[in-house]
Amino acid sequence: MSMTTIRKAEIFSILLFLFLSLACLFYPSSTAMVLIRMTALIGLASGLLFFFDAFHKKRSLDLVASIVCLLYFGWALLWWKRDADILRTLFIVYYAIIAAVFYIQTILDLKDHSSDWKAELLLAFFYTCFVVFSSYRLATISHLLALYFFIQACQMGLELYFFSSPYNARYYSFRDWIMLPAWFVSVFPSFVMGHLVEKKMHDENTHFDAKKSEDKPDLIVWIHTGEYGTTLYGHMTFSRDSIMYSYGDYDVAKMKWFKTMGPGIFFSVNDQIYANNCCIVEHCPLFAYGIKLTDEQKQKFEAMKDSILSQTIRWHCPMQEAYFKTGHASLADFEKDYASRLWDRTCAIFRMYTKGQWAWYSLLGNNCSNYSSAMLNEIGLHIPVSKGIVSPGEFFEYFEQAYQDPDSCVISKSWHSAKVPSTLFDTID
C-alpha cells in the first residue's frame, strides 16, 4: 500500500463526501432511503461473515455480532416503507449514547476535581440537542447529514493540501472539530497491517520500516492493532530509553459498565519485550513511530514521569497477590487475566492512579489514546486531538501523515507482527 495508493483513496473519499453532502441537501428523502438500504445490505453481508467465523473459527463474540447485524438487516427490511422512522430511531440512539458518555465523563471529572468537566458538560448538552433535533422531519435529519459530510470533505481536503505542502500542516486541519466515523478510523490500522503482512509473505517491499534521519529516535509512539474482536480497536502507548509506558483498565474486579470503566492503571515495562509479547502472545501487531525531541522536551518528559509517580501508588495484579500470599502462583490459574499474563511474561510494574483526571479509566473518554496524547502534549509535541471519542487508529493516521512532513519531528516508522518473524526484536525469552 504505497503513499500513492493512500493518496488516491483520500481523494476518492473527499469526492464521495462532497457527493453525499449534495445528495442529502437536494434529495433528502431519496438519499435517506438509499443510505438505509446500503447499511442494511452491509449488515446482511457482515452478519453472514460473522456467522461463518463464529462456527468455523469457534468465536463466540462473532456469533453475537452476527445476530446484531442480522437483526438490523431484518429491521430495516421489514420497515422498508418507514424510512423516516428508521432514520430518526438510528439518530436518537446514536446521539443518546454519545450524550450519555459525556455525562458520565462529566461526573468522573467532577469526582476527580478535573477542570475538563465544563467542556464535557457542554458537549453532553450539545449531543442532547441533537437527540431532540432527531425527532424532527426526515429532511431536517438529512440536512444535518449533509453538513456532516461537507465538514468531513473540508477536513480531508485541507489535510491533503497542507500535508502536501508541509509547513505547519498540523495546525490548519479541522481535526479539533470533527473526525471520521469512529469505526472506520479504529479498524483502519488492522487493514493496513493485513496488507503489509500479505506483501511481505510474497517477498515484496513495503513503504514501512523507513527513516528520514540517521538520528536515533528519542521517543517512540506505538499504535497497537489486532486481528479479531475488540483488539481491532487497538491500544496506544509510548516509550523512551527502552521503557514502555501504558495506561488502561486492568483491575477486572472493579470494572463497571460492561468493562468499559474502571480504576486507571498505569504500567511500565521494557519496550522490546513488551512488543514481542503483544505480537506473539496477544496477537496484536504494532506500528512504531520514532520521534526526535528537543532538550527542553526531554526535560519536560522527566517532569511528566515524576508527575505520574506522584499521582499513583503500586498496584498488584491477581497473580502477584496470590504469589505474595502463598509463595507460589501458576499462570494457568490466571490465564484469562491480562495483567497477570503481562506480569508473568514481561515483569511489568503496575501503578494505580489515586487522584487527578486519570483516576478513572473510561473506554469512551479517558482511554489509552487520550492518555498518551495528553502526556505527549504535556512535553510539547502538539499532537492534534479530536473532540469526542478518540481511538488509536486516528493517531495512526496522524503519525503516518506527519512522517511525510520533512519538517516534523517524526523521523522513523516500522511495523512488527508475529506472522513476519523478521519484524520482531531479538530479546532474551
Short mmCIF file of C-alpha atoms in Angstrom, two decimals:
data_model
loop_
_atom_site.label_atom_id
_atom_site.label_comp_id
_atom_site.label_asym_id
_atom_site.label_seq_id
_atom_site.Cartn_x
_atom_site.Cartn_y
_atom_site.Cartn_z
CA MET A 1 0.00 0.00 0.00
CA SER A 2 2.13 2.87 -1.29
CA MET A 3 1.54 6.52 -0.44
CA THR A 4 0.21 6.98 -3.99
CA THR A 5 -2.50 4.41 -3.27
CA ILE A 6 -3.34 6.07 0.05
CA ARG A 7 -3.44 9.50 -1.65
CA LYS A 8 -5.85 8.20 -4.31
CA ALA A 9 -8.07 6.74 -1.59
CA GLU A 10 -8.09 10.10 0.23
CA ILE A 11 -9.06 11.99 -2.94
CA PHE A 12 -11.82 9.47 -3.64
CA SER A 13 -13.10 9.88 -0.05
CA ILE A 14 -13.22 13.68 -0.44
CA LEU A 15 -15.25 13.41 -3.64
CA LEU A 16 -17.53 10.80 -2.06
CA PHE A 17 -18.23 13.01 0.96
CA LEU A 18 -18.98 16.00 -1.30
CA PHE A 19 -21.33 13.90 -3.41
CA LEU A 20 -23.16 12.60 -0.32
CA SER A 21 -23.39 16.12 1.08
CA LEU A 22 -25.03 17.47 -2.09
CA ALA A 23 -27.31 14.44 -2.37
CA CYS A 24 -28.52 14.81 1.23
CA LEU A 25 -29.06 18.55 0.69
CA PHE A 26 -31.05 18.43 -2.56
CA TYR A 27 -32.62 14.96 -2.39
CA PRO A 28 -33.10 14.31 1.35
CA SER A 29 -35.78 11.62 1.21
CA SER A 30 -34.26 9.62 -1.64
CA THR A 31 -30.77 9.78 -0.14
CA ALA A 32 -32.05 8.62 3.25
CA MET A 33 -33.74 5.64 1.59
CA VAL A 34 -30.58 4.68 -0.31
CA LEU A 35 -28.36 5.02 2.80
CA ILE A 36 -30.70 2.83 4.82
CA ARG A 37 -30.73 0.18 2.09
CA MET A 38 -26.93 0.27 1.87
CA THR A 39 -26.45 -0.11 5.62
CA ALA A 40 -29.00 -2.95 5.62
CA LEU A 41 -27.07 -4.80 2.90
CA ILE A 42 -23.78 -4.18 4.72
CA GLY A 43 -25.45 -5.56 7.85
CA LEU A 44 -26.52 -8.68 5.95
CA ALA A 45 -23.05 -9.27 4.48
CA SER A 46 -21.36 -8.64 7.84
CA GLY A 47 -23.83 -10.85 9.66
CA LEU A 48 -23.26 -13.78 7.31
CA LEU A 49 -19.49 -13.38 7.55
CA PHE A 50 -19.58 -13.20 11.35
CA PHE A 51 -21.90 -16.23 11.43
CA PHE A 52 -19.44 -18.25 9.33
CA ASP A 53 -16.47 -17.23 11.52
CA ALA A 54 -18.40 -18.00 14.70
CA PHE A 55 -18.56 -21.70 13.82
CA HIS A 56 -15.57 -22.09 11.53
CA LYS A 57 -13.15 -20.37 13.93
CA LYS A 58 -15.15 -21.07 17.11
CA ARG A 59 -15.51 -17.41 18.10
CA SER A 60 -18.47 -16.75 20.38
CA LEU A 61 -18.12 -12.97 20.06
CA ASP A 62 -18.60 -13.27 16.29
CA LEU A 63 -21.90 -15.09 16.90
CA VAL A 64 -23.15 -12.13 18.95
CA ALA A 65 -22.00 -9.72 16.21
CA SER A 66 -23.75 -11.86 13.61
CA ILE A 67 -27.06 -11.77 15.50
CA VAL A 68 -26.87 -7.98 15.92
CA CYS A 69 -26.08 -7.40 12.21
CA LEU A 70 -28.81 -9.76 11.01
CA LEU A 71 -31.37 -8.22 13.37
CA TYR A 72 -30.56 -4.79 11.98
CA PHE A 73 -30.91 -6.08 8.41
CA GLY A 74 -34.28 -7.65 9.24
CA TRP A 75 -35.45 -4.48 10.99
CA ALA A 76 -34.51 -2.24 8.05
CA LEU A 77 -36.02 -4.71 5.56
CA LEU A 78 -39.36 -5.06 7.36
CA TRP A 79 -39.61 -1.30 7.83
CA TRP A 80 -38.83 -0.54 4.20
CA LYS A 81 -41.83 1.83 3.96
CA ARG A 82 -40.91 3.63 7.17
CA ASP A 83 -37.56 5.23 6.28
CA ALA A 84 -38.23 8.33 8.36
CA ASP A 85 -38.92 6.25 11.49
CA ILE A 86 -35.76 4.16 10.97
CA LEU A 87 -33.55 7.19 10.44
CA ARG A 88 -35.00 9.00 13.44
CA THR A 89 -34.51 5.94 15.64
CA LEU A 90 -30.90 5.49 14.49
CA PHE A 91 -30.10 9.15 15.14
CA ILE A 92 -31.75 9.17 18.55
CA VAL A 93 -29.91 6.00 19.69
CA TYR A 94 -26.56 7.16 18.26
CA TYR A 95 -26.60 10.63 19.78
CA ALA A 96 -28.15 9.45 23.04
CA ILE A 97 -25.23 7.05 23.54
CA ILE A 98 -22.70 9.81 22.85
CA ALA A 99 -24.51 12.23 25.17
CA ALA A 100 -24.57 9.60 27.92
CA VAL A 101 -20.81 9.08 27.51
CA PHE A 102 -20.13 12.78 28.03
CA TYR A 103 -22.49 12.99 31.02
CA ILE A 104 -20.64 10.06 32.62
CA GLN A 105 -17.29 11.71 31.84
CA THR A 106 -18.55 14.94 33.42
CA ILE A 107 -19.39 13.10 36.64
CA LEU A 108 -15.94 11.44 36.66
CA ASP A 109 -14.25 14.81 36.08
CA LEU A 110 -16.18 16.40 38.94
CA LYS A 111 -15.31 13.48 41.20
CA ASP A 112 -11.61 13.83 40.37
CA HIS A 113 -11.69 17.65 40.55
CA SER A 114 -10.71 17.95 36.88
CA SER A 115 -11.34 21.30 35.17
CA ASP A 116 -12.48 19.48 32.00
CA TRP A 117 -15.97 18.95 33.40
CA LYS A 118 -17.31 22.20 31.89
CA ALA A 119 -16.29 21.22 28.36
CA GLU A 120 -17.63 17.68 28.87
CA LEU A 121 -20.97 19.02 30.12
CA LEU A 122 -21.21 21.42 27.17
CA LEU A 123 -20.63 18.58 24.70
CA ALA A 124 -23.18 16.42 26.53
CA PHE A 125 -25.75 19.21 26.19
CA PHE A 126 -24.83 19.66 22.52
CA TYR A 127 -25.49 15.99 21.74
CA THR A 128 -28.68 16.07 23.81
CA CYS A 129 -29.90 18.82 21.49
CA PHE A 130 -29.15 16.51 18.56
CA VAL A 131 -31.37 13.87 20.16
CA VAL A 132 -34.18 16.45 20.20
CA PHE A 133 -33.50 17.50 16.60
CA SER A 134 -33.65 13.86 15.52
CA SER A 135 -37.37 13.83 16.29
CA TYR A 136 -37.96 16.37 13.52
CA ARG A 137 -38.94 15.54 9.93
CA LEU A 138 -36.76 13.44 7.65
CA ALA A 139 -35.50 16.41 5.62
CA THR A 140 -34.04 18.07 8.73
CA ILE A 141 -32.07 14.94 9.60
CA SER A 142 -30.81 14.62 6.02
CA HIS A 143 -29.67 18.24 6.10
CA LEU A 144 -27.71 17.50 9.29
CA LEU A 145 -26.10 14.59 7.44
CA ALA A 146 -25.29 16.96 4.55
CA LEU A 147 -23.48 19.27 6.96
CA TYR A 148 -21.56 16.36 8.47
CA PHE A 149 -20.43 15.05 5.06
CA PHE A 150 -19.45 18.57 3.95
CA ILE A 151 -17.29 19.14 7.04
CA GLN A 152 -15.66 15.74 6.51
CA ALA A 153 -14.81 16.65 2.91
CA CYS A 154 -13.38 20.01 4.01
CA GLN A 155 -11.29 18.43 6.75
CA MET A 156 -9.81 15.78 4.48
CA GLY A 157 -9.24 18.29 1.68
CA LEU A 158 -7.38 20.69 3.95
CA GLU A 159 -5.23 17.92 5.39
CA LEU A 160 -4.43 16.62 1.91
CA TYR A 161 -3.39 20.10 0.77
CA PHE A 162 -1.39 21.16 3.79
CA PHE A 163 0.42 17.85 4.17
CA SER A 164 1.45 18.08 0.51
CA SER A 165 2.98 21.45 1.44
CA PRO A 166 4.04 20.56 4.95
CA TYR A 167 4.78 23.90 6.65
CA ASN A 168 2.74 23.99 9.87
CA ALA A 169 0.40 21.40 8.40
CA ARG A 170 -0.90 20.12 11.70
CA TYR A 171 -2.40 23.44 12.76
CA TYR A 172 -4.53 24.06 9.69
CA SER A 173 -6.69 20.98 9.92
CA PHE A 174 -10.27 20.78 11.18
CA ARG A 175 -9.28 17.84 13.36
CA ASP A 176 -10.27 19.67 16.53
CA TRP A 177 -13.80 19.93 15.20
CA ILE A 178 -14.71 16.50 13.95
CA MET A 179 -13.18 13.19 12.90
CA LEU A 180 -14.00 10.33 10.58
CA PRO A 181 -16.58 7.76 11.81
CA ALA A 182 -15.12 6.02 14.85
CA TRP A 183 -15.44 2.50 13.48
CA PHE A 184 -13.58 3.24 10.24
CA VAL A 185 -10.74 5.12 11.95
CA SER A 186 -10.41 2.47 14.65
CA VAL A 187 -10.09 -0.58 12.42
CA PHE A 188 -8.12 1.07 9.60
CA PRO A 189 -4.69 0.06 11.06
CA SER A 190 -5.74 -3.61 11.06
CA PHE A 191 -6.45 -3.42 7.31
CA VAL A 192 -3.07 -1.79 6.68
CA MET A 193 -1.30 -4.41 8.81
CA GLY A 194 -3.02 -7.23 6.93
CA HIS A 195 -1.88 -5.71 3.64
CA LEU A 196 1.73 -5.39 4.86
CA VAL A 197 1.82 -8.99 6.09
CA GLU A 198 0.45 -10.26 2.80
CA LYS A 199 3.02 -8.29 0.78
CA LYS A 200 5.89 -9.46 2.98
CA MET A 201 4.83 -13.09 2.65
CA HIS A 202 5.15 -12.63 -1.11
CA ASP A 203 8.65 -11.15 -0.64
CA GLU A 204 7.51 -7.69 -1.70
CA ASN A 205 8.81 -4.45 -0.22
CA THR A 206 6.57 -2.21 1.88
CA HIS A 207 6.61 1.52 2.49
CA PHE A 208 7.14 0.95 6.22
CA ASP A 209 10.46 0.26 8.02
CA ALA A 210 11.69 3.65 6.87
CA LYS A 211 13.54 6.60 8.32
CA LYS A 212 14.20 10.13 7.11
CA SER A 213 17.06 10.85 9.51
CA GLU A 214 20.13 8.99 10.71
CA ASP A 215 19.44 10.26 14.24
CA LYS A 216 18.20 7.78 16.80
CA PRO A 217 14.62 8.49 17.97
CA ASP A 218 14.33 9.88 21.50
CA LEU A 219 10.79 8.61 21.90
CA ILE A 220 8.61 6.02 20.16
CA VAL A 221 4.83 6.05 19.83
CA TRP A 222 3.33 2.57 19.46
CA ILE A 223 -0.03 2.02 17.76
CA HIS A 224 -1.39 -1.46 18.53
CA THR A 225 -3.88 -3.16 16.27
CA GLY A 226 -5.46 -6.60 16.29
CA GLU A 227 -6.83 -9.48 14.31
CA TYR A 228 -10.16 -10.17 15.98
CA GLY A 229 -12.88 -8.72 18.19
CA THR A 230 -12.11 -5.80 20.48
CA THR A 231 -8.38 -5.98 19.65
CA LEU A 232 -9.25 -4.47 16.25
CA TYR A 233 -9.75 -1.15 18.03
CA GLY A 234 -6.20 -1.28 19.28
CA HIS A 235 -4.18 0.37 22.00
CA MET A 236 -1.69 3.25 22.16
CA THR A 237 1.49 3.51 24.23
CA PHE A 238 4.82 5.35 24.12
CA SER A 239 8.37 4.53 25.17
CA ARG A 240 11.64 6.32 25.93
CA ASP A 241 15.03 4.89 26.93
CA SER A 242 13.67 1.38 26.26
CA ILE A 243 10.85 1.76 28.81
CA MET A 244 7.26 1.42 27.63
CA TYR A 245 4.53 3.49 29.31
CA SER A 246 0.90 2.36 29.14
CA TYR A 247 -2.48 3.26 30.63
CA GLY A 248 -5.65 1.21 30.74
CA ASP A 249 -8.32 -0.64 32.71
CA TYR A 250 -6.66 -3.75 34.14
CA ASP A 251 -8.40 -4.19 37.51
CA VAL A 252 -11.04 -6.73 36.42
CA ALA A 253 -12.63 -6.98 39.86
CA LYS A 254 -13.52 -3.27 39.86
CA MET A 255 -14.58 -2.85 36.22
CA LYS A 256 -18.04 -1.38 35.65
CA TRP A 257 -20.47 -0.77 32.79
CA PHE A 258 -19.64 -3.91 30.79
CA LYS A 259 -15.92 -3.46 31.43
CA THR A 260 -15.84 -0.01 29.80
CA MET A 261 -14.90 1.78 33.05
CA GLY A 262 -12.58 1.08 35.95
CA PRO A 263 -9.65 2.37 38.02
CA GLY A 264 -6.94 3.99 35.91
CA ILE A 265 -3.93 1.65 35.91
CA PHE A 266 -0.51 2.64 34.55
CA PHE A 267 2.35 0.23 33.88
CA SER A 268 5.95 0.41 32.70
CA VAL A 269 7.96 -2.39 31.05
CA ASN A 270 10.85 -2.98 28.66
CA ASP A 271 9.54 -1.89 25.28
CA GLN A 272 11.06 -4.65 23.12
CA ILE A 273 9.98 -7.47 25.44
CA TYR A 274 6.51 -5.92 25.63
CA ALA A 275 6.33 -5.51 21.82
CA ASN A 276 7.25 -9.15 21.22
CA ASN A 277 4.70 -10.26 23.81
CA CYS A 278 2.00 -8.20 22.07
CA CYS A 279 2.79 -9.71 18.69
CA ILE A 280 3.44 -13.33 19.67
CA VAL A 281 1.22 -13.98 22.69
CA GLU A 282 -1.57 -11.40 22.49
CA HIS A 283 -1.79 -11.47 18.67
CA CYS A 284 -1.68 -7.67 18.46
CA PRO A 285 0.73 -6.36 15.79
CA LEU A 286 2.31 -2.94 16.25
CA PHE A 287 3.20 0.20 14.32
CA ALA A 288 6.07 2.24 15.81
CA TYR A 289 6.82 5.90 15.04
CA GLY A 290 10.15 7.35 16.18
CA ILE A 291 10.23 10.97 17.36
CA LYS A 292 13.13 13.38 17.81
CA LEU A 293 12.87 15.51 20.97
CA THR A 294 14.43 18.85 21.82
CA ASP A 295 16.42 19.27 25.05
CA GLU A 296 13.50 21.15 26.56
CA GLN A 297 11.10 18.32 25.66
CA LYS A 298 13.46 15.79 27.24
CA GLN A 299 13.39 17.74 30.48
CA LYS A 300 9.61 18.01 30.35
CA PHE A 301 9.40 14.24 29.86
CA GLU A 302 11.27 13.68 33.13
CA ALA A 303 8.91 16.11 34.88
CA MET A 304 5.94 14.28 33.38
CA LYS A 305 7.27 10.95 34.75
CA ASP A 306 7.60 12.48 38.21
CA SER A 307 4.01 13.72 37.96
CA ILE A 308 2.79 10.19 37.18
CA LEU A 309 4.63 8.80 40.20
CA SER A 310 3.19 11.48 42.48
CA GLN A 311 -0.39 10.62 41.47
CA THR A 312 -0.09 6.83 41.62
CA ILE A 313 0.62 4.01 44.04
CA ARG A 314 1.86 0.46 43.41
CA TRP A 315 -0.83 -1.96 42.28
CA HIS A 316 -0.53 -5.73 42.07
CA CYS A 317 -2.30 -7.99 39.61
CA PRO A 318 -4.22 -11.08 40.88
CA MET A 319 -1.29 -13.41 40.14
CA GLN A 320 1.07 -11.21 42.15
CA GLU A 321 -1.38 -11.08 45.04
CA ALA A 322 -1.63 -14.87 45.04
CA TYR A 323 2.16 -15.19 44.97
CA PHE A 324 2.55 -12.81 47.92
CA LYS A 325 0.01 -14.79 49.96
CA THR A 326 1.15 -18.35 49.23
CA GLY A 327 4.70 -18.01 47.88
CA HIS A 328 3.79 -19.58 44.55
CA ALA A 329 1.33 -18.96 41.70
CA SER A 330 0.68 -20.69 38.38
CA LEU A 331 -0.14 -18.75 35.23
CA ALA A 332 -2.60 -21.50 34.31
CA ASP A 333 -4.85 -20.25 37.12
CA PHE A 334 -4.76 -16.65 35.87
CA GLU A 335 -4.54 -17.13 32.10
CA LYS A 336 -7.72 -15.13 31.46
CA ASP A 337 -6.43 -12.06 33.33
CA TYR A 338 -4.40 -9.82 31.00
CA ALA A 339 -2.50 -8.05 33.79
CA SER A 340 -1.39 -11.40 35.22
CA ARG A 341 -0.28 -12.66 31.81
CA LEU A 342 1.65 -9.45 31.27
CA TRP A 343 3.37 -9.59 34.67
CA ASP A 344 4.31 -13.25 34.28
CA ARG A 345 5.79 -12.80 30.81
CA THR A 346 7.29 -9.30 30.95
CA CYS A 347 7.68 -8.38 34.68
CA ALA A 348 5.64 -5.21 34.09
CA ILE A 349 5.36 -2.81 37.04
CA PHE A 350 1.80 -1.57 37.69
CA ARG A 351 0.70 1.63 39.41
CA MET A 352 -2.85 2.85 40.15
CA TYR A 353 -3.91 6.49 39.88
CA THR A 354 -5.37 7.72 43.16
CA LYS A 355 -6.14 11.32 42.14
CA GLY A 356 -6.38 13.60 39.16
CA GLN A 357 -8.06 13.28 35.78
CA TRP A 358 -6.83 9.71 35.14
CA ALA A 359 -8.07 8.12 38.38
CA TRP A 360 -10.91 6.54 36.39
CA TYR A 361 -10.41 4.92 33.01
CA SER A 362 -13.28 5.19 30.52
CA LEU A 363 -13.25 3.44 27.15
CA LEU A 364 -15.17 6.28 25.52
CA GLY A 365 -13.49 9.06 27.49
CA ASN A 366 -10.27 8.68 29.45
CA ASN A 367 -8.91 5.89 27.28
CA CYS A 368 -5.36 4.94 26.27
CA SER A 369 -5.36 7.28 23.26
CA ASN A 370 -6.45 10.31 25.25
CA TYR A 371 -3.91 9.48 27.94
CA SER A 372 -0.94 9.01 25.60
CA SER A 373 -1.74 12.11 23.57
CA ALA A 374 -2.20 14.17 26.76
CA MET A 375 1.14 13.01 28.18
CA LEU A 376 2.93 13.66 24.88
CA ASN A 377 1.34 17.09 24.51
CA GLU A 378 2.40 17.81 28.07
CA ILE A 379 6.01 17.66 26.90
CA GLY A 380 5.27 19.91 23.91
CA LEU A 381 4.62 17.65 20.90
CA HIS A 382 1.38 19.48 19.96
CA ILE A 383 -0.46 16.42 18.68
CA PRO A 384 -3.96 17.39 17.46
CA VAL A 385 -6.72 15.57 19.34
CA SER A 386 -10.32 15.36 18.15
CA LYS A 387 -13.17 16.27 20.42
CA GLY A 388 -15.25 13.24 21.34
CA ILE A 389 -14.48 9.52 21.23
CA VAL A 390 -10.82 9.09 20.22
CA SER A 391 -9.23 5.83 19.08
CA PRO A 392 -5.62 4.74 18.40
CA GLY A 393 -6.48 4.47 14.70
CA GLU A 394 -6.86 8.22 14.46
CA PHE A 395 -3.31 8.71 15.71
CA PHE A 396 -2.05 6.10 13.26
CA GLU A 397 -3.46 8.32 10.51
CA TYR A 398 -1.83 11.40 12.04
CA PHE A 399 1.65 9.94 12.55
CA GLU A 400 1.62 8.35 9.10
CA GLN A 401 0.90 11.77 7.60
CA ALA A 402 3.36 13.54 9.90
CA TYR A 403 6.15 11.22 8.76
CA GLN A 404 5.67 12.59 5.24
CA ASP A 405 6.28 16.13 6.55
CA PRO A 406 10.05 16.78 6.20
CA ASP A 407 9.86 19.39 8.95
CA SER A 408 8.08 17.23 11.52
CA CYS A 409 9.75 15.53 14.48
CA VAL A 410 8.55 12.08 13.32
CA ILE A 411 11.76 10.64 11.86
CA SER A 412 11.14 6.88 11.53
CA LYS A 413 8.46 4.22 11.32
CA SER A 414 8.31 0.44 11.47
CA TRP A 415 5.85 -2.42 11.89
CA HIS A 416 6.01 -5.62 13.92
CA SER A 417 4.00 -8.81 13.50
CA ALA A 418 4.45 -12.41 14.66
CA LYS A 419 3.43 -13.52 11.16
CA VAL A 420 6.65 -11.94 9.87
CA PRO A 421 9.35 -13.02 12.39
CA SER A 422 11.95 -10.69 10.85
CA THR A 423 9.98 -7.73 12.21
CA LEU A 424 10.27 -8.92 15.83
CA PHE A 425 13.00 -7.92 18.30
CA ASP A 426 15.94 -10.06 19.44
CA THR A 427 15.25 -10.45 23.15
CA ILE A 428 16.00 -13.00 25.84
CA ASP A 429 12.97 -15.30 26.25
#
